[in-house]
Coordinates of C-alpha atoms and ligand atoms in Angstrom, one line a residue:
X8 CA -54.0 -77.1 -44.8
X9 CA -50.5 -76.7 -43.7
X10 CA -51.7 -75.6 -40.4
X11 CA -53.4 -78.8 -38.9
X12 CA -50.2 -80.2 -39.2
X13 CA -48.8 -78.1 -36.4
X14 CA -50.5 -80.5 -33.9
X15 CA -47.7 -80.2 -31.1
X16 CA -48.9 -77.8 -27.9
X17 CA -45.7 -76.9 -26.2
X18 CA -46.7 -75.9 -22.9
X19 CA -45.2 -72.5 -21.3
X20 CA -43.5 -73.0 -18.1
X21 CA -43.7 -69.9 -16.4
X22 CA -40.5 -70.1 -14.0
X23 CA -40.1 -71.5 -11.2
X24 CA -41.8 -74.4 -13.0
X25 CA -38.8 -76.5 -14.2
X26 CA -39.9 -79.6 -14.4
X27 CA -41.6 -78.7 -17.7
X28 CA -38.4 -78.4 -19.5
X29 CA -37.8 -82.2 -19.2
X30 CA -41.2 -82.8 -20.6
X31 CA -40.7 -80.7 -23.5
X32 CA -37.3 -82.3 -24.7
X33 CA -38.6 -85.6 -24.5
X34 CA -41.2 -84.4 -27.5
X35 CA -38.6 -82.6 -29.8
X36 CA -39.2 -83.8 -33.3
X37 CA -37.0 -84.1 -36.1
X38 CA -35.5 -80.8 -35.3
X39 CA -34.6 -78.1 -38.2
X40 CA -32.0 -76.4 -35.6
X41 CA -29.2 -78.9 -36.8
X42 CA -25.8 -77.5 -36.7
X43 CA -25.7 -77.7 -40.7
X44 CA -29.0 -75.5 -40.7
X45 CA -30.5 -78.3 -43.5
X46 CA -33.7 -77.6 -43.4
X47 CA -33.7 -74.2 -43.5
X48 CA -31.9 -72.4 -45.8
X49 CA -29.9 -69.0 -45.0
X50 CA -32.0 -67.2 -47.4
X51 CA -35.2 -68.5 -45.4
X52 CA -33.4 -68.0 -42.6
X53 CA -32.8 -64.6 -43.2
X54 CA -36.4 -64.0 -44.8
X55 CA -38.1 -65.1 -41.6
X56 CA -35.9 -63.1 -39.7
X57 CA -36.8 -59.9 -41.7
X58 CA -40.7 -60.8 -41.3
X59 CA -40.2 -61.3 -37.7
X60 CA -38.8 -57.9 -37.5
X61 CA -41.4 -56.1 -39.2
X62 CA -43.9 -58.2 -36.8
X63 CA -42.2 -56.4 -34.1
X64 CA -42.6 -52.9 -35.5
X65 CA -46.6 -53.0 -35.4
X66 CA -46.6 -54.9 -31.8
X67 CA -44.5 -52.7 -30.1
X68 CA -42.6 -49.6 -30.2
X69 CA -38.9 -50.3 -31.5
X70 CA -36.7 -47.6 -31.2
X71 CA -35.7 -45.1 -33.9
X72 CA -33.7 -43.3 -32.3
X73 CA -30.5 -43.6 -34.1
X74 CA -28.1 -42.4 -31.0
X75 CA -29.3 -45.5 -28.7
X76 CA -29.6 -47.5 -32.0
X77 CA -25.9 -47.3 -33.1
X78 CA -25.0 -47.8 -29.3
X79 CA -26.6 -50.8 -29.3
X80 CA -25.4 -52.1 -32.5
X81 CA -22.3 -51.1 -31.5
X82 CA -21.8 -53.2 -28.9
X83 CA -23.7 -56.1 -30.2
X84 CA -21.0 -55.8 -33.4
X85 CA -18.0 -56.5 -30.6
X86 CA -19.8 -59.3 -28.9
X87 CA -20.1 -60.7 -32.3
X88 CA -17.0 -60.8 -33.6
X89 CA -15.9 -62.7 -30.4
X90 CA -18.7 -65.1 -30.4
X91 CA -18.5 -68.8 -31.4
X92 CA -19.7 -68.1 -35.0
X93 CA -19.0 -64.5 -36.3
X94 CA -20.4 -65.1 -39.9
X95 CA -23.6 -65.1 -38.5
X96 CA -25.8 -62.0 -39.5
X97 CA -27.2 -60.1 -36.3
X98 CA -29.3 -56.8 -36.1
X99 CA -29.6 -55.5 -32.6
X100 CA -32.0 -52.9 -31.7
X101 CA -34.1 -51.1 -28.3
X102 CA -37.6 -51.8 -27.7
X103 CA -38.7 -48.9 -25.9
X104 CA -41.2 -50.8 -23.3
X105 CA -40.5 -50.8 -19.2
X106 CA -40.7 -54.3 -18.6
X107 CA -37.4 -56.6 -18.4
X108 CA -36.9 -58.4 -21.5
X109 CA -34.2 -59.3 -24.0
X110 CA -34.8 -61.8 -26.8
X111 CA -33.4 -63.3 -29.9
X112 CA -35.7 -63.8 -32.5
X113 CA -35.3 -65.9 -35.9
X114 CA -32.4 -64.7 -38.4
X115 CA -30.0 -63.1 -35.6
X116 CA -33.0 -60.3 -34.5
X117 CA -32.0 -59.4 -31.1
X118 CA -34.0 -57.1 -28.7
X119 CA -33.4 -55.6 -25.8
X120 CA -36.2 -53.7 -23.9
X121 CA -34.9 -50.2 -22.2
X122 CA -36.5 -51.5 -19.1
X123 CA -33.7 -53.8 -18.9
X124 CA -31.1 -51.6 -20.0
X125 CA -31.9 -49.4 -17.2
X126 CA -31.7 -51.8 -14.2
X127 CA -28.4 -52.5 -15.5
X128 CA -25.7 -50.8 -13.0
X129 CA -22.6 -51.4 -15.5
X130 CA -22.4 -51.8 -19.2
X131 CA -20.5 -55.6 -18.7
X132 CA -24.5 -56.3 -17.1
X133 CA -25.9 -55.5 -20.3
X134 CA -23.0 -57.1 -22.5
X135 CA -24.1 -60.6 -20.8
X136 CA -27.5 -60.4 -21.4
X137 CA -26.5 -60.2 -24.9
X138 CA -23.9 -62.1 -25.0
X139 CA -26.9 -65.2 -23.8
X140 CA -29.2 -64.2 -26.5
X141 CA -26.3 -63.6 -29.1
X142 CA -25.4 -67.7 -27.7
X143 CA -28.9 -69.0 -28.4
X144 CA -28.8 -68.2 -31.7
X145 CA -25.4 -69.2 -32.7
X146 CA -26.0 -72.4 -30.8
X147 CA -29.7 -72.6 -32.9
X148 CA -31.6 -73.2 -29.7
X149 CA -34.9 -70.8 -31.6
X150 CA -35.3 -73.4 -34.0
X151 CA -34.7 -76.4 -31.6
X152 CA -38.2 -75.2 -30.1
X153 CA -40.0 -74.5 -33.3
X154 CA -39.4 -77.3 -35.3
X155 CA -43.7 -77.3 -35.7
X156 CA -43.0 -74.0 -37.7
X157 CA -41.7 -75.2 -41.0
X158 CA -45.3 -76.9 -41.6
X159 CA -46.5 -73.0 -41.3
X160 CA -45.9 -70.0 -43.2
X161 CA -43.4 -68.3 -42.7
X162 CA -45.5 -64.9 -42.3
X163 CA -47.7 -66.8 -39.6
X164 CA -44.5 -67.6 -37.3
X165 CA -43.3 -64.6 -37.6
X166 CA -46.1 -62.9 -36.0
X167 CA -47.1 -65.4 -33.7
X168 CA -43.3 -65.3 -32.6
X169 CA -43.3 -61.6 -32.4
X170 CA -45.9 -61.8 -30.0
X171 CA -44.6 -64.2 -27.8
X172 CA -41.3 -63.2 -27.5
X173 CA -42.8 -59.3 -26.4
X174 CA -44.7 -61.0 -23.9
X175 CA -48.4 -60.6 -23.3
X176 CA -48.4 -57.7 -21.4
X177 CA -47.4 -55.5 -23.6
X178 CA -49.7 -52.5 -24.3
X179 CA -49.5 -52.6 -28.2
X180 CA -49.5 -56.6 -28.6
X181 CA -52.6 -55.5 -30.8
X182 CA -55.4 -57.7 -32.6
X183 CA -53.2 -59.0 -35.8
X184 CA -51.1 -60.0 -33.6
X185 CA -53.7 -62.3 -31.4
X186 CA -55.4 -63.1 -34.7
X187 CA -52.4 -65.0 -35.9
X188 CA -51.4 -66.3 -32.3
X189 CA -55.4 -68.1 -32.8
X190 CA -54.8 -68.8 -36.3
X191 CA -55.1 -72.5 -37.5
X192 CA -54.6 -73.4 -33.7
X193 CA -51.5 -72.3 -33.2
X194 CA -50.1 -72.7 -29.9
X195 CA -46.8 -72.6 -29.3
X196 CA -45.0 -71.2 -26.8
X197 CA -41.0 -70.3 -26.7
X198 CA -39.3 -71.7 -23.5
X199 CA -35.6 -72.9 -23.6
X200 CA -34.8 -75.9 -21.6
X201 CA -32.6 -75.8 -18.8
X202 CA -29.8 -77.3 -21.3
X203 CA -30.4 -74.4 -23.6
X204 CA -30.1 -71.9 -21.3
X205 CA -26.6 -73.4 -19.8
X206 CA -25.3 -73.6 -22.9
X207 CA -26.3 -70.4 -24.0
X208 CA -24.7 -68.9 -20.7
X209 CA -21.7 -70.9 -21.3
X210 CA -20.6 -69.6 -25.1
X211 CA -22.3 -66.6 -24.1
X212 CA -19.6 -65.8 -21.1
X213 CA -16.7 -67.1 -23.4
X214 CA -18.2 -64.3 -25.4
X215 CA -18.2 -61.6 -23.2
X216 CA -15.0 -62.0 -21.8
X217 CA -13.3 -62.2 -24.7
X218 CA -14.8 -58.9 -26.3
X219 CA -13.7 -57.2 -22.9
X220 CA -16.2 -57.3 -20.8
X221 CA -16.5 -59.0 -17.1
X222 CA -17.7 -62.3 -16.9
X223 CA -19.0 -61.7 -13.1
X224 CA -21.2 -59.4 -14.4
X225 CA -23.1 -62.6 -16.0
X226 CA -24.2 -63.9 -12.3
X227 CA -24.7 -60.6 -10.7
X228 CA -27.3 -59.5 -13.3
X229 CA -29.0 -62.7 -13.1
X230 CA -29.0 -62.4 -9.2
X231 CA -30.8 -58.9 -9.4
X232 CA -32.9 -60.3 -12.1
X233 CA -34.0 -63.2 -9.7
X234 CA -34.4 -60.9 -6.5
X235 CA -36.3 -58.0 -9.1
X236 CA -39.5 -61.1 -8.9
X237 CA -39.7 -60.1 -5.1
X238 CA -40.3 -56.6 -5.6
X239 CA -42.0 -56.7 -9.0
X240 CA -45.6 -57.2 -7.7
X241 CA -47.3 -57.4 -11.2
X242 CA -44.9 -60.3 -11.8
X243 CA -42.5 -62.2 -13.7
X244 CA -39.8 -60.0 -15.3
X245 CA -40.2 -61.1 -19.2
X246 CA -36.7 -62.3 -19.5
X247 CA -37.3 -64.8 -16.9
X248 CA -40.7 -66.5 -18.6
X249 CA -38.6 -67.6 -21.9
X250 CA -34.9 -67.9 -19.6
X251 CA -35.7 -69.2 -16.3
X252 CA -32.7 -68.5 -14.2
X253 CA -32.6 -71.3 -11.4
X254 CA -30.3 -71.0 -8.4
X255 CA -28.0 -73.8 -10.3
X256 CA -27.3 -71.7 -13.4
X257 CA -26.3 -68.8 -11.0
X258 CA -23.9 -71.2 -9.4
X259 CA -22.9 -72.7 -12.6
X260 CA -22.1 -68.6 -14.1
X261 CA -20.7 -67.6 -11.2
X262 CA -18.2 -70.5 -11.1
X263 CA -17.5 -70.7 -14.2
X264 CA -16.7 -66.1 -13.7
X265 CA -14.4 -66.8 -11.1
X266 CA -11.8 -68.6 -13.2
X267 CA -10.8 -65.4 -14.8
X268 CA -8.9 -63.2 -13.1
X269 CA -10.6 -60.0 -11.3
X270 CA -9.8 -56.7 -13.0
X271 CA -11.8 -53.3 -13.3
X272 CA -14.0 -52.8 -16.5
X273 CA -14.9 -49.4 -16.8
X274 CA -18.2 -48.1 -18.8
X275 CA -17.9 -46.9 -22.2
X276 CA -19.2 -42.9 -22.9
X277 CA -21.3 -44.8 -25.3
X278 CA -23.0 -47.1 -22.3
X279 CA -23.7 -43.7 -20.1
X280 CA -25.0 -41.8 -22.4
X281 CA -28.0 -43.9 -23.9
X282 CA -28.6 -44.6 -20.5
X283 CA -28.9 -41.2 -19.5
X284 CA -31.1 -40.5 -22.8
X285 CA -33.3 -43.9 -21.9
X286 CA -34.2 -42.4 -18.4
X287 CA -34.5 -38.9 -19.6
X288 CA -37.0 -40.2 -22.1
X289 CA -39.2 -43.0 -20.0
X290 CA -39.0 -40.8 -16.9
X291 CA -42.3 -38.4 -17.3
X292 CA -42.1 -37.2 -13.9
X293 CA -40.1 -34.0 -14.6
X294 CA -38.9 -33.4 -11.0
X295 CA -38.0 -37.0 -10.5
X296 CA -36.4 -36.9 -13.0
X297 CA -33.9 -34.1 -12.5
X298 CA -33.5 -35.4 -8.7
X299 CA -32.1 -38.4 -10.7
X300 CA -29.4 -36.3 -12.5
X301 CA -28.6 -34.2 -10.1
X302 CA -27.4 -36.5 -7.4
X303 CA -25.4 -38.6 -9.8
X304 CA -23.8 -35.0 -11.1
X305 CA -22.4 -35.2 -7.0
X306 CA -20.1 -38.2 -8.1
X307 CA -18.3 -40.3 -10.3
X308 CA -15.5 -38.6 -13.0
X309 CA -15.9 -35.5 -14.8
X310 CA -16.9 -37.3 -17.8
X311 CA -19.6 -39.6 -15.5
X312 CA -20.6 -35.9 -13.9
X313 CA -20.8 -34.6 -17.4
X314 CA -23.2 -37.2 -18.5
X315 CA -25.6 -36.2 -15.6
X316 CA -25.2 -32.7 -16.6
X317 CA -26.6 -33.9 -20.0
X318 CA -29.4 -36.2 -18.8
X319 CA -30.1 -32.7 -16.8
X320 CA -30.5 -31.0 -20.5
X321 CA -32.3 -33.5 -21.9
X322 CA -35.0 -33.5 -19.4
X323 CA -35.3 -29.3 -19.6
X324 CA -34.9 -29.8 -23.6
X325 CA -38.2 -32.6 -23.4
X326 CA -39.7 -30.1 -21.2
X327 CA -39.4 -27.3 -24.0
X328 CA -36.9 -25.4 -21.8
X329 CA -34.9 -24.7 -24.6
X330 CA -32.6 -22.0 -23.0
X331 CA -31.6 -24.1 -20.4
X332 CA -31.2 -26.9 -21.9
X333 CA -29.4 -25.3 -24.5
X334 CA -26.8 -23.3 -22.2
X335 CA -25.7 -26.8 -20.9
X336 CA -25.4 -28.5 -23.6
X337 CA -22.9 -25.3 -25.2
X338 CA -21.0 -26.0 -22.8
X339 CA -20.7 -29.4 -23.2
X340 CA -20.1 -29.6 -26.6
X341 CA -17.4 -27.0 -25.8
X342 CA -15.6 -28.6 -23.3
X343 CA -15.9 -32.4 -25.1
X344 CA -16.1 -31.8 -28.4
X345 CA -15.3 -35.2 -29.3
X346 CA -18.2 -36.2 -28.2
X347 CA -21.1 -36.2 -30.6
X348 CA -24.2 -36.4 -28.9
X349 CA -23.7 -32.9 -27.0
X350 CA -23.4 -31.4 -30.5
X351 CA -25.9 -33.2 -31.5
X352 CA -28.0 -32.4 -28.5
X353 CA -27.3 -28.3 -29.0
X354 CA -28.4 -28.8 -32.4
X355 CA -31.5 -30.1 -31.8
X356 CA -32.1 -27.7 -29.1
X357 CA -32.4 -25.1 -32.2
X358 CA -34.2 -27.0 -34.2
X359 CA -37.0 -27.3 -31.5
X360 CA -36.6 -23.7 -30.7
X361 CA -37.3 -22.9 -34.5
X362 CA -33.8 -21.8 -34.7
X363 CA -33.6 -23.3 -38.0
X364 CA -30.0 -21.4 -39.7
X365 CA -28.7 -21.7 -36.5
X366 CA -29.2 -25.9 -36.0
X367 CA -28.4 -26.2 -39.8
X368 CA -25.1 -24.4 -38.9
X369 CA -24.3 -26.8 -36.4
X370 CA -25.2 -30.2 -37.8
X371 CA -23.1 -29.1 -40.7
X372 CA -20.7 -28.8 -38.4
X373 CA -21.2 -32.0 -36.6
X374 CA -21.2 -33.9 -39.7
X375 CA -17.8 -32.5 -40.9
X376 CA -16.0 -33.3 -37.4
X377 CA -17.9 -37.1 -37.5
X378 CA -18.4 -38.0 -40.7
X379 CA -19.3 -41.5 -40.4
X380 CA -21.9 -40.7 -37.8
X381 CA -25.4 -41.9 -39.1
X382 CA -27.3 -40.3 -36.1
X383 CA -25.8 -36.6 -36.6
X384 CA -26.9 -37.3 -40.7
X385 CA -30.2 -38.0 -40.0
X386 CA -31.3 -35.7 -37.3
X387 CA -29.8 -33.1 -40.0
X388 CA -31.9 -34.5 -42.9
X389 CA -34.9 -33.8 -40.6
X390 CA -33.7 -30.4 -39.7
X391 CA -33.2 -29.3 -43.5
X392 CA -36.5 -30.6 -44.5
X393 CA -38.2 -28.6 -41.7
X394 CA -36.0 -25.5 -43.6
X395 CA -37.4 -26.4 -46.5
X396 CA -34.1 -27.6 -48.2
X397 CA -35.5 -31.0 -49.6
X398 CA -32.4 -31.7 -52.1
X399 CA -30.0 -31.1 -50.0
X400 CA -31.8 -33.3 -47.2
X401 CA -31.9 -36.0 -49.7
X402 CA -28.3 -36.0 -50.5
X403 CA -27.4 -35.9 -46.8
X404 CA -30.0 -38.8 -45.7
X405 CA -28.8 -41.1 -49.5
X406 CA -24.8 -40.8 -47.8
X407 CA -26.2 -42.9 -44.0
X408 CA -24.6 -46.4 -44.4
X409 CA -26.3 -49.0 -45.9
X410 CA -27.1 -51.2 -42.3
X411 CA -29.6 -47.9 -41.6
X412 CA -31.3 -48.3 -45.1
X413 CA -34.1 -51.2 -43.8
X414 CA -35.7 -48.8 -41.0
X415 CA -39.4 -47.5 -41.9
X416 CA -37.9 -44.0 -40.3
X417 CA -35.2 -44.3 -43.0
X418 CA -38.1 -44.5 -46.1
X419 CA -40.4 -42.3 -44.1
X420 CA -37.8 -39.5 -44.6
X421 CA -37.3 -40.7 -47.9
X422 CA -40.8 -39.8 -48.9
X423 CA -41.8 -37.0 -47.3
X424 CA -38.3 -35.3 -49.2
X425 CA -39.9 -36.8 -52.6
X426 CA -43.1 -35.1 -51.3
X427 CA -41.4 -31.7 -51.1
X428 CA -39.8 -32.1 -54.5
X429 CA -42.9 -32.8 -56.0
X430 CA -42.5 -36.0 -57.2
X431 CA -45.4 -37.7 -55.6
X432 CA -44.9 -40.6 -57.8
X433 CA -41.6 -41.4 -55.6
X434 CA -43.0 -40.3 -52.5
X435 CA -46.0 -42.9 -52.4
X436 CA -43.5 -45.8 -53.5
X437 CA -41.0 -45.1 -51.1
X438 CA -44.0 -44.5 -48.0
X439 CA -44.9 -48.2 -49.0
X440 CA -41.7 -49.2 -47.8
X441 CA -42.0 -47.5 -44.7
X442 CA -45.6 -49.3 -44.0
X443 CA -44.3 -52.4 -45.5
X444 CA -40.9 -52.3 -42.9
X445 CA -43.0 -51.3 -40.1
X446 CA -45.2 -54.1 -40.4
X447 CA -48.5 -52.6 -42.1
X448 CA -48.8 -54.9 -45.5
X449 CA -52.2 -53.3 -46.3
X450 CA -51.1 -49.7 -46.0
X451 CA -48.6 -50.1 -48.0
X452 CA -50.6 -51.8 -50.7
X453 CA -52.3 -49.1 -50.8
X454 CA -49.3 -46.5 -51.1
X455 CA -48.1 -48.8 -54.4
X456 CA -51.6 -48.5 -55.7
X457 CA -51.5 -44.3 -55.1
X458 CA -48.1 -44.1 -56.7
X459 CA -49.8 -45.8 -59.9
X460 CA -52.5 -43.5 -60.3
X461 CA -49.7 -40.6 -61.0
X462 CA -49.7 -39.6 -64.0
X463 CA -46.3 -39.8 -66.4
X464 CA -45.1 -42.4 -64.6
X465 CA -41.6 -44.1 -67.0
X466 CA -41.3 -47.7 -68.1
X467 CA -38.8 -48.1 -65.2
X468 CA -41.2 -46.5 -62.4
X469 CA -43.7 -48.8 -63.7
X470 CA -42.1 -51.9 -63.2
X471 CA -40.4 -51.0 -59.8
X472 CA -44.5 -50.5 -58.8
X473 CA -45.8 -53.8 -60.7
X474 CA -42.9 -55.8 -58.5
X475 CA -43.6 -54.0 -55.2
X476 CA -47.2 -54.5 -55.8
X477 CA -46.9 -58.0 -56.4
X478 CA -44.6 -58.9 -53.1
X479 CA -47.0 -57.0 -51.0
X480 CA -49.9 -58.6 -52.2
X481 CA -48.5 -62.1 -52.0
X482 CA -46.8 -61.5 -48.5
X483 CA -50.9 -60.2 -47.9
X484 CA -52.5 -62.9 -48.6
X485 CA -49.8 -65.4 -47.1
X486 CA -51.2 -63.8 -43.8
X487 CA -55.0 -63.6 -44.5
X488 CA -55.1 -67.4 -45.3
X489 CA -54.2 -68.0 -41.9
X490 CA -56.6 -65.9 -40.0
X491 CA -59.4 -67.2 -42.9
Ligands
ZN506 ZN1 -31.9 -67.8 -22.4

């Protein structure tokens, strides 16, 4: 079987173990990481990506939050279009796990844990973290290290991958995921070589200062990163297993920072707010929590002390104080209203509070003043639904751009609308998407197979099903031959 092939046992080298590196790039074989991508196409390319994704989704928790998801694709999109090869296709998203880790993954798949994002102190910290990742992949360094992979399916890599790049420890790295790691022998590990990781740093500042951000913020994140091992007593930081940072690549950065000249960089609104939301929603100690917010509300600008007034909200709103949190975030959304999260935020305060008319009201609103805003359209999709409006949810959820189309919460809304317009048909098709994006073949197998046991279904209906059916089976069984 394909599988025996994959012979080659590339050790991890857990940092500060670099001699390793050497070893490993002495036994690169034919490599399919060229610059000219030969031997694997951009469809493949793009397919394996896409696998690798939906991996993720049933190893760890991925954010669905659209608020912290367009921030993050926000600022990926900028780093981008100032990288070394802007063509390439990226999708940036939070994994919502405390341990430090950011990783690219096959296809452009970059994700950054919100432990991470939180021991960040400025937004140029985070930019450089993902301006490395957003360098390995333009400079190919994934497939450098798994050349082995294109005698295995592409299925198998993808989960074995998945789980690798998530690191061990992570609470949800479940059995299919350690089936597939074990199947046919598999053991590869990810580590870039101390070559990659230069190089990567390298484009990777060009990068950041070019989209704006500061290039010193490159070695002063990698110097907390590197003193975080001291007081981390359960160990490594993630990041630091697959991008050991030596004190020679801190030198290198911080060298290499110093030839640009020293300005401020202010954080964006955007950078403040998700981190506000990220603490208010990891943080479960309530009273720690507003302690937090309340001593940064004693500093910074009025916007900076505004955003604490929000984290303050969210933490009352999570802790079903809706009048409070409510009352601040009116006044918010009065005194910023171009801001769209405070709106956002009052509006969800009603919908929690089963104010219903009221939230509708306001997202209608919020929509109208930001009409491109996919986070406002969705949140008011939800909030229609709950008020019983399903075709009016349905029209608002079909206008969200097309980049938000590929999320399982985007076909889970889909069919619980079809649900409420009694077209279970529809419903059951498009809740096999939803299992099939978030990684669950067999549910959504099955979901296919309840859709064609409605009755009535057209000619049309019927073929979409056959097709669906099909893929899912054959991406199934791609899978169980492995574990077999
Ligand atoms: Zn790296």
């Amino acid at each position: 079987m394909k599988s025996s092939a994959l012979t080659i046992a590339i050790a991890l080298s857990l940092f500060p173990a670099l001699p390793r590196a050497v070893e490993i790039e002495k036994i690169q074989l034919p490599d399919m990481g060229d610059s000219s991508g030969a031997l694997i196409s951009p469809i493949e390319e793009q397919e394996f990506g896409a696998s690798f994704f939906r991996n993720l989704h049933s190893q760890t928790e991925i954010s669905q939050d659209l608020e912290i998801q367009q921030y993050i694709q926000s600022i990926g999109r900028q780093l981008v279009a100032h990288s070394d090869n802007p063509s390439t296709p990226f999708h940036f998203f939070v994994v919502m796990d405390p341990n430090i880790n950011a990783f690219a993954g096959p296809g452009g798949y970059i994700g950054v844990n919100s432990g991470l994002i939180l021991l960040t102190e400025a937004e140029s910290e985070l930019a450089s973290v993902m301006a490395h990742e957003i360098g390995h992949v333009t400079q190919r360094h994934l497939y450098r290290q798994i050349e082995a992979a294109s005698k295995m399916s592409i299925p198998t890599v993808a989960a074995t991958l998945a789980a690798i790049l998530i690191g061990t420890q992570s609470p949800r790295m479940g059995q299919a995921a350690l089936m597939a790691v074990q199947a046919g022998s598999v053991q590869f590990q990810i580590n870039f070589t101390r070559d990659n990781e230069k190089e990567a740093d390298r484009v990777g500042m060009q990068t950041l200062a070019e989209s704006s951000f500061d290039p010193r913020s490159m070695p002063t994140f990698f110097e907390r990163l590197q003193q975080s091992t001291r007081y981390y007593g359960k160990g490594v930081p993630e990041f630091l297993r697959t991008h050991p940072v030596s004190e020679s690549r801190i030198a290198d950065t911080r060298g290499r920072a110093e030839t640009y000249p020293y300005r401020q960089y202010p954080d964006s609104m955007g950078y403040l707010l998700t981190k506000a939301k990220l603490y208010a929603l990891t943080t479960h100690d309530k009273n720690a929590a507003l302690n937090h917010f309340s001593a940064l509300e004693q500093q910074g600008t009025p916007e900076q002390r505004a955003v604490a007034r929000y984290g303050i909200g969210l933490v009352h709103l999570h802790n079903l104080q809706y009048q409070a949190a409510g009352e601040i975030f009116q006044q918010l959304a009065a005194q910023y209203p171009n801001q769209p999260q405070y709106i956002a935020a009052l509006a969800r305060t009603a919908v929690e509070n089963h104010e219903l008319d009221k939230a509708n009201q306001l997202f209608a609103k919020a929509t109208q003043n930001f009409p491109s805003n996919d986070a406002i359209k969705i949140e008011y999709t939800r909030s229609l639904l709950k008020n019983a409006k399903p075709e009016q949810a349905k029209q608002v959820l079909l206008s969200l751009s097309d980049n938000q189309k590929e999320r399982p919460f985007y076909y889970q809304t889909l069919a619980e609308i079809y649900a409420e317009l009694k077209q279970p048909a529809e419903s059951h098709r498009y809740m096999a998407e939803h299992y099939f994006a978030a990684g669950q073949t067999e549910d959504a197998i099955l979901q296919i197979r309840l859709a064609k046991q409605e009755k009535n279904l057209n000619y049309q209906m019927q073929a979409i099903l056959d097709e669906r059916l099909n893929f899912f089976l054959s991406e199934w069984e791609e899978m169980k031959k492995k574990r077999d």
